[in-house]
Short mmCIF file of C-alpha atoms in Angstrom, two decimals:
data_model
loop_
_atom_site.label_atom_id
_atom_site.label_comp_id
_atom_site.label_asym_id
_atom_site.label_seq_id
_atom_site.Cartn_x
_atom_site.Cartn_y
_atom_site.Cartn_z
CA UNK T 17 11.74 14.31 -1.68
CA UNK T 18 10.08 11.03 -2.69
CA UNK T 19 7.37 10.95 -5.29
CA UNK T 20 5.06 7.88 -5.48
CA UNK T 21 2.97 6.55 -8.31
CA UNK T 22 0.31 3.74 -7.84
CA UNK T 23 -0.74 1.52 -10.70
CA UNK T 24 -2.65 -1.68 -11.29
CA UNK T 25 -6.17 -0.86 -10.18
CA UNK T 26 -8.93 -1.94 -12.47
CA UNK T 27 -12.31 -3.47 -12.56
CA UNK T 28 -12.29 -7.17 -11.40
CA UNK T 29 -14.92 -9.75 -10.57
CA UNK T 30 -15.49 -11.06 -7.12
CA UNK T 31 -12.95 -13.76 -6.31
CA UNK T 32 -10.42 -12.21 -8.71
CA UNK T 33 -7.05 -11.06 -8.12
CA UNK T 34 -4.94 -7.89 -8.83
CA UNK T 35 -1.39 -6.77 -8.02
CA UNK T 36 -0.87 -3.02 -7.21
CA UNK T 37 2.51 -1.39 -7.57
CA UNK T 38 3.75 1.71 -5.73
CA UNK T 39 6.84 2.96 -7.55
CA UNK T 40 9.05 5.74 -6.17
CA UNK T 41 11.19 8.25 -7.76
CA UNK T 42 14.06 9.81 -5.82
CA UNK T 43 16.96 8.31 -4.03
CA UNK T 44 17.22 5.29 -1.95
CA UNK T 45 13.51 4.10 -1.58
CA UNK T 46 14.90 1.26 0.35
CA UNK T 47 15.24 3.79 3.14
CA UNK T 48 11.47 4.27 3.43
CA UNK T 49 8.97 2.13 5.12
CA UNK T 50 5.80 1.96 3.10
CA UNK T 51 2.17 1.44 3.71
CA UNK T 52 -0.94 0.82 1.74
CA UNK T 53 -4.28 2.49 2.66
CA UNK T 54 -7.68 2.62 0.88
CA UNK T 55 -10.68 4.96 0.84
CA UNK T 56 -14.08 3.73 -0.28
CA UNK T 57 -16.74 6.24 -1.37
CA UNK T 58 -18.20 8.18 1.53
CA UNK T 59 -15.60 6.70 4.07
CA UNK T 60 -12.30 7.66 5.53
CA UNK T 61 -8.96 6.37 4.52
CA UNK T 62 -8.21 3.12 6.17
CA UNK T 63 -5.11 1.02 6.85
CA UNK T 64 -4.48 -2.13 4.68
CA UNK T 65 -0.83 -3.09 5.07
CA UNK T 66 2.57 -1.92 5.71
CA UNK T 67 6.22 -3.06 5.19
CA UNK T 68 9.52 -2.26 6.66
CA UNK T 69 12.50 -0.80 4.84
CA UNK T 70 14.07 -4.11 4.22
CA UNK T 71 10.78 -5.91 3.71
CA UNK T 72 11.32 -8.29 6.65
CA UNK T 73 8.55 -6.94 8.76
CA UNK T 74 4.87 -6.20 7.62
CA UNK T 75 1.42 -6.04 9.02
CA UNK T 76 -2.21 -6.31 7.74
CA UNK T 77 -5.69 -5.05 8.40
CA UNK T 78 -7.87 -8.00 9.89
CA UNK T 79 -10.15 -7.48 6.84
CA UNK T 80 -7.42 -8.35 4.37
CA UNK T 81 -5.18 -10.71 6.27
CA UNK T 82 -4.83 -14.11 4.32
CA UNK T 83 -5.88 -12.64 1.17
CA UNK T 84 -3.41 -9.77 0.59
CA UNK T 85 0.30 -9.80 0.35
CA UNK T 86 2.73 -6.91 0.60
CA UNK T 87 6.31 -7.15 -0.71
CA UNK T 88 8.92 -4.88 -1.97
CA UNK T 89 11.71 -4.89 -4.67
CA UNK T 90 14.18 -2.23 -3.63
CA UNK T 91 16.22 -2.77 -6.88
CA UNK T 92 13.09 -1.52 -8.67
CA UNK T 93 12.08 1.02 -6.18
CA UNK T 94 8.72 -0.68 -5.93
CA UNK T 95 6.42 -1.99 -3.25
CA UNK T 96 3.57 -4.30 -4.39
CA UNK T 97 0.24 -5.46 -2.88
CA UNK T 98 -0.94 -8.61 -4.18
CA UNK T 99 -4.81 -8.92 -3.70
CA UNK T 100 -6.50 -12.23 -3.96
CA UNK T 101 -10.02 -13.40 -3.57
CA UNK T 102 -11.43 -9.88 -3.85
CA UNK T 103 -14.75 -9.00 -2.59
CA UNK T 104 -17.06 -5.95 -3.39
CA UNK T 105 -16.14 -4.32 -0.08
CA UNK T 106 -12.58 -4.17 -1.27
CA UNK T 107 -13.69 -1.55 -3.74
CA UNK T 108 -11.83 1.71 -3.09
CA UNK T 109 -9.22 4.04 -4.27
CA UNK T 110 -5.71 2.46 -2.92
CA UNK T 111 -2.97 4.72 -1.95
CA UNK T 112 0.50 4.15 -0.94
CA UNK T 113 2.45 6.20 1.46
CA UNK T 114 6.16 6.47 2.48
CA UNK T 115 7.44 7.28 6.03
CA UNK T 116 10.43 9.54 6.72
CA UNK T 117 13.80 7.77 6.56
CA UNK T 118 14.50 7.69 10.09
CA UNK T 119 11.56 5.15 10.56
CA UNK T 120 12.47 1.54 9.98
CA UNK T 121 8.93 0.00 10.41
CA UNK T 122 5.66 0.84 8.75
CA UNK T 123 2.70 2.04 10.59
CA UNK T 124 -0.99 1.59 10.68
CA UNK T 125 -1.66 5.29 11.17
CA UNK T 126 -2.09 7.61 8.21
CA UNK T 127 -0.53 10.52 10.00
CA UNK T 128 2.82 8.85 10.11
CA UNK T 129 3.37 8.83 6.53
CA UNK T 130 5.21 11.67 4.87
CA UNK T 131 4.67 11.14 1.06
CA UNK T 132 1.70 9.97 -0.68
CA UNK T 133 0.78 8.82 -4.12
CA UNK T 134 -2.29 9.84 -6.12
CA UNK T 135 -4.07 6.52 -5.71
CA UNK T 136 -5.40 3.79 -8.13
CA UNK T 137 -9.08 2.72 -8.29
CA UNK T 138 -9.94 -0.93 -7.62
CA UNK T 139 -13.50 -1.87 -8.19
CA UNK T 140 -14.75 -5.46 -7.51
CA UNK T 141 -18.18 -6.12 -9.10
CA UNK T 142 -19.83 -8.66 -11.29
#
């Protein structure tokens, strides 16, 4: 069983930066590929980024590519999402998900994730 806790969300001005963290409890988090998704008010959950178990492979949604960077530190059981040049349309609750251990790569499909955190609110507004 993997339990995930997201942190780092807050109110930020347009053009600002935030770093979100997804910290796992449970054994061997390095064996789980991880994805970040977000859900804006009145919308469905959408893919943001994912990273493989080792951190050597990742992917981004077109809307965030070049502004967001995903990384992981398996010694700290944590996956990060560095978000730069934030815009109001980035406002959402951000969730991290972890895949089952037999999956090396992340996925851009929500249904491929077995474990989820409770989310952290990111608000971009002046």
